[in-house]
């Protein structure tokens, strides 16, 4: 569990279990403050000749009260207020402000106690950050004290309550809760939304006809985008983007959430969204976003954003109208979705009052907090779809059972399979090569009437041998047809018999686009008795096993070079394994039908058990060794019928 997640959990627990208020110092700094315009934060303290004005703090509309009155859109302000202490508090105090827009420094009796954001030229806004600056007791004086705030603003200016000096115990608790809700929670929630977006866009890419998931993914993506503004400049201060660029990126998300939410709402209810309606819903957001992105001044960036905020009620009205129509038509999903969106509507109206009309004090957009209900709704919808698909599958299974019971059709199928089996059995060699340098034994059993396993040999003289073993995923007619293609290619690729890597690449280049959803694992090894070496390349196949003797003791080595299955991509660069051999060595190749066989307890036979049997049978003749392993497997298995094709090849070097 990450440190940040632990912190969030602890804060929630403390918030839920907090009771009552702490006793301690609480100096309310709200009221009349003096302010003046300065050239930069470096002009502190202000000169005696500066002209001071008065303003009430905290206030949400300071931009209208000060900036418009002074006919400026950005600049530096110095606020100051005098307060009296009858005695110096023994405990450490904290200066707190709900938010000071944008960047600030705070002084107590001329001494700096804290700052948020970065002043120009590398401007970073402390957007949505609850101010919490420690004030050491030695900074305070008995009697008259002065607190001063330097702030840089750009198109936005406010100071939000609380505005106070408070004892450290109570203030730290309040800061923890405020920071949790305004930074930590939004940080975590935006990551959650981004995860949902990735999930549903992945679903849409798999099922493009489910356009509802695309609209939902876009809604959550833009929600995550707009929410990062609340923490990115506070946590990731030195990200190499200007504050205006970051603001544009986040405001684009704010603009595109309502139209995509409305489109999702319609598609969820099964209403077809025409291209004309999509264009109508997205045209104005695109134009507003374009104007905002092209704007260079923060004032105009905010202007286009706030202009679009006034249009959000139109999207809400559209959703309400569609809901009413669907309810009248008896569509119960309309009621469910509408109820889940009520908190978003309420929070959305609140945000318009705060950020567009400045009618209410507030510092954090709230309407994204209603999204969890939508998450639950989508989950319910997906469960309903799953149940529907399950019922459909049961109907198909019943229909399939009825068809299978048709005797005449079943007879034709059995006859066709019998013919296919005869053809398939011709795929594998009827006789094994007889070479002076090698002794070969094979055990091959199809799982059903026909198989997807294949093996064959390239025999050249008495001391060189190439062996291919392959396995098509699944079994039955499709697997057998692919195995037939492998047989043809085996002969075609004869010139590559001594180069396993090239041989495997050749198989893949001929088959990758003809698999029709199937996959093929293959292993090809070339034995050269003259050089006393074996070269092995594989395409997702089982490892090649080598039995030798070291100082009279049986040793077994496993070779599994890198190489992905055939049928995934047209390009392949299989790794080549090379090892030395000597007379008396034994090489073992097999398909997964051997090691993946299960018993009555559903336990797999496994490679370790196979290795043990190979070592036990190392002193047997090669034919006896193959039969010994097969007999042990039959005793271990839960039934005589194999679930998968079985192929086991042993080669002794003589």
Coordinates of C-alpha atoms in Angstrom, one line a residue, residues 176-399:
X176 CA -5.5 17.7 7.2
X177 CA -9.2 17.4 6.3
X178 CA -9.1 20.3 3.9
X179 CA -6.0 19.1 2.2
X180 CA -7.5 15.6 2.0
X181 CA -10.7 16.8 0.2
X182 CA -9.1 19.4 -2.0
X183 CA -5.9 17.8 -3.0
X184 CA -5.4 14.2 -1.9
X185 CA -8.9 13.0 -2.7
X186 CA -9.0 14.7 -6.0
X187 CA -5.6 13.3 -6.9
X188 CA -6.7 9.7 -6.1
X189 CA -10.1 10.1 -7.7
X190 CA -8.6 11.5 -11.0
X191 CA -6.4 8.4 -11.2
X192 CA -9.4 6.2 -10.6
X193 CA -11.3 8.0 -13.4
X194 CA -8.4 7.6 -15.7
X195 CA -8.3 3.9 -15.0
X196 CA -12.0 3.6 -15.8
X197 CA -11.4 5.5 -19.0
X198 CA -8.7 3.1 -20.1
X199 CA -10.8 0.1 -19.2
X200 CA -13.9 1.2 -21.1
X201 CA -12.0 2.4 -24.1
X202 CA -10.4 -1.1 -24.2
X203 CA -13.8 -2.6 -24.2
X204 CA -14.9 -0.3 -27.0
X205 CA -11.9 -1.2 -29.1
X206 CA -12.8 -4.9 -28.8
X207 CA -16.5 -4.3 -29.5
X208 CA -16.8 -1.2 -31.6
X209 CA -20.5 -1.5 -31.9
X210 CA -20.8 -0.7 -28.2
X211 CA -20.4 3.0 -28.8
X212 CA -21.9 3.6 -25.3
X213 CA -18.5 2.5 -23.8
X214 CA -16.7 5.0 -25.9
X215 CA -18.8 7.9 -24.7
X216 CA -18.4 6.7 -21.1
X217 CA -14.6 6.4 -21.5
X218 CA -14.5 10.0 -22.9
X219 CA -16.6 11.3 -20.0
X220 CA -14.3 9.8 -17.4
X221 CA -11.2 10.8 -19.4
X222 CA -12.2 14.5 -19.5
X223 CA -13.3 14.3 -15.8
X224 CA -9.8 13.1 -14.8
X225 CA -8.3 15.8 -17.0
X226 CA -10.2 18.6 -15.5
X227 CA -9.5 17.4 -11.9
X228 CA -5.7 17.3 -12.2
X229 CA -5.7 21.1 -11.9
X230 CA -6.5 20.8 -8.3
X231 CA -3.2 19.1 -7.4
X232 CA -0.7 19.2 -10.3
X233 CA 0.7 22.7 -9.6
X234 CA 0.9 21.9 -5.9
X235 CA 2.4 18.4 -6.0
X236 CA 4.2 18.4 -9.4
X237 CA 5.4 22.0 -9.2
X238 CA 8.3 21.8 -11.6
X239 CA 6.5 20.1 -14.5
X240 CA 8.0 21.7 -17.6
X241 CA 4.8 23.5 -18.7
X242 CA 3.6 27.0 -18.1
X243 CA 0.8 27.6 -15.7
X244 CA -1.4 28.8 -18.5
X245 CA -0.7 25.7 -20.5
X246 CA -1.6 23.5 -17.6
X247 CA -4.8 25.5 -17.1
X248 CA -5.8 25.1 -20.8
X249 CA -5.3 21.4 -20.7
X250 CA -7.5 21.0 -17.6
X251 CA -10.1 23.4 -18.9
X252 CA -10.5 21.4 -22.1
X253 CA -11.6 18.5 -19.9
X254 CA -14.2 20.7 -18.1
X255 CA -15.6 21.8 -21.5
X256 CA -16.0 18.3 -22.9
X257 CA -17.5 16.5 -19.9
X258 CA -21.1 17.7 -20.4
X259 CA -21.5 16.8 -24.1
X260 CA -20.0 13.4 -23.8
X261 CA -22.1 12.7 -20.7
X262 CA -25.2 13.6 -22.6
X263 CA -24.2 11.4 -25.5
X264 CA -23.5 8.5 -23.1
X265 CA -26.9 9.1 -21.5
X266 CA -28.7 8.7 -24.9
X267 CA -26.7 5.6 -26.0
X268 CA -27.2 3.9 -22.6
X269 CA -31.0 4.3 -23.1
X270 CA -30.7 2.7 -26.5
X271 CA -31.3 5.9 -28.4
X272 CA -29.5 6.1 -31.7
X273 CA -27.2 9.1 -31.9
X274 CA -26.9 10.4 -35.4
X275 CA -23.9 12.2 -36.8
X276 CA -25.8 15.4 -37.0
X277 CA -26.7 15.2 -33.3
X278 CA -23.0 14.4 -32.4
X279 CA -21.9 17.5 -34.4
X280 CA -24.6 19.6 -32.6
X281 CA -23.5 18.5 -29.2
X282 CA -19.7 18.9 -29.8
X283 CA -19.5 21.9 -32.1
X284 CA -19.8 24.6 -29.4
X285 CA -17.4 22.8 -27.0
X286 CA -14.9 22.4 -29.8
X287 CA -15.1 26.1 -30.7
X288 CA -14.9 27.2 -27.1
X289 CA -11.9 24.9 -26.5
X290 CA -10.2 26.1 -29.7
X291 CA -10.6 29.8 -28.7
X292 CA -9.4 29.0 -25.2
X293 CA -6.3 27.1 -26.4
X294 CA -5.4 29.9 -28.9
X295 CA -5.7 32.6 -26.2
X296 CA -2.5 33.9 -24.8
X297 CA -3.8 35.9 -21.9
X298 CA -5.2 34.1 -18.8
X299 CA -8.1 36.5 -18.7
X300 CA -9.4 35.3 -22.1
X301 CA -8.7 31.7 -21.3
X302 CA -11.0 32.1 -18.3
X303 CA -13.5 34.0 -20.4
X304 CA -14.0 31.2 -22.8
X305 CA -14.1 28.6 -20.1
X306 CA -16.7 30.6 -18.1
X307 CA -18.7 31.3 -21.2
X308 CA -19.1 27.5 -21.7
X309 CA -20.0 27.0 -18.1
X310 CA -23.2 29.0 -18.8
X311 CA -24.1 26.4 -21.4
X312 CA -24.0 23.4 -19.1
X313 CA -27.7 23.8 -18.1
X314 CA -28.6 23.2 -21.7
X315 CA -27.0 19.7 -21.6
X316 CA -28.6 19.1 -18.2
X317 CA -32.0 20.1 -19.7
X318 CA -31.4 17.7 -22.6
X319 CA -30.8 14.9 -20.2
X320 CA -33.9 15.7 -18.2
X321 CA -36.1 15.9 -21.2
X322 CA -34.8 12.6 -22.6
X323 CA -35.4 11.0 -19.2
X324 CA -39.0 12.2 -19.0
X325 CA -39.7 10.9 -22.4
X326 CA -38.1 7.5 -21.6
X327 CA -40.1 7.2 -18.4
X328 CA -43.3 8.0 -20.2
X329 CA -42.4 5.3 -22.7
X330 CA -41.9 2.8 -19.8
X331 CA -38.1 2.6 -20.0
X332 CA -37.0 2.0 -16.4
X333 CA -33.3 2.5 -17.2
X334 CA -34.1 6.2 -17.8
X335 CA -35.3 6.6 -14.2
X336 CA -32.3 4.7 -12.8
X337 CA -29.8 6.8 -14.7
X338 CA -31.5 10.0 -14.0
X339 CA -31.6 9.4 -10.2
X340 CA -27.9 8.6 -10.3
X341 CA -27.1 11.8 -12.1
X342 CA -29.1 14.1 -9.7
X343 CA -26.0 14.8 -7.5
X344 CA -24.0 15.7 -10.6
X345 CA -26.8 18.1 -11.6
X346 CA -26.9 19.7 -8.2
X347 CA -23.1 20.0 -7.9
X348 CA -23.0 21.4 -11.5
X349 CA -25.4 24.2 -10.7
X350 CA -23.4 24.9 -7.6
X351 CA -20.2 25.2 -9.6
X352 CA -21.8 27.6 -12.1
X353 CA -22.8 29.8 -9.2
X354 CA -19.3 29.7 -7.8
X355 CA -17.1 29.9 -10.9
X356 CA -19.2 31.6 -13.5
X357 CA -21.5 33.9 -11.6
X358 CA -19.5 34.4 -8.4
X359 CA -22.8 34.2 -6.5
X360 CA -21.5 31.7 -3.9
X361 CA -18.1 31.3 -2.2
X362 CA -16.3 28.1 -3.0
X363 CA -12.9 26.8 -4.1
X364 CA -13.4 23.3 -5.5
X365 CA -15.5 22.1 -8.4
X366 CA -17.9 19.6 -6.9
X367 CA -19.9 18.0 -9.7
X368 CA -17.2 15.3 -10.5
X369 CA -17.9 13.9 -7.0
X370 CA -21.2 12.6 -8.2
X371 CA -19.5 10.2 -10.6
X372 CA -19.3 7.2 -8.3
X373 CA -23.0 6.6 -8.7
X374 CA -22.4 6.4 -12.5
X375 CA -19.7 3.8 -11.8
X376 CA -22.3 1.7 -9.9
X377 CA -24.8 2.2 -12.6
X378 CA -22.4 0.9 -15.3
X379 CA -21.6 -2.1 -13.2
X380 CA -25.4 -2.9 -12.8
X381 CA -25.8 -2.5 -16.6
X382 CA -22.9 -4.8 -17.3
X383 CA -24.3 -7.4 -14.9
X384 CA -27.6 -7.2 -16.7
X385 CA -25.9 -7.6 -20.1
X386 CA -24.0 -10.6 -18.7
X387 CA -27.3 -12.2 -17.5
X388 CA -28.9 -11.5 -20.9
X389 CA -25.9 -13.1 -22.7
X390 CA -26.0 -16.1 -20.3
X391 CA -29.7 -16.7 -21.1
X392 CA -29.0 -16.4 -24.8
X393 CA -26.1 -18.9 -24.4
X394 CA -28.4 -21.4 -22.7
X395 CA -30.9 -21.1 -25.5
X396 CA -28.2 -21.8 -28.0
X397 CA -27.0 -24.8 -26.0
X398 CA -30.5 -26.2 -26.0
X399 CA -30.8 -25.7 -29.7

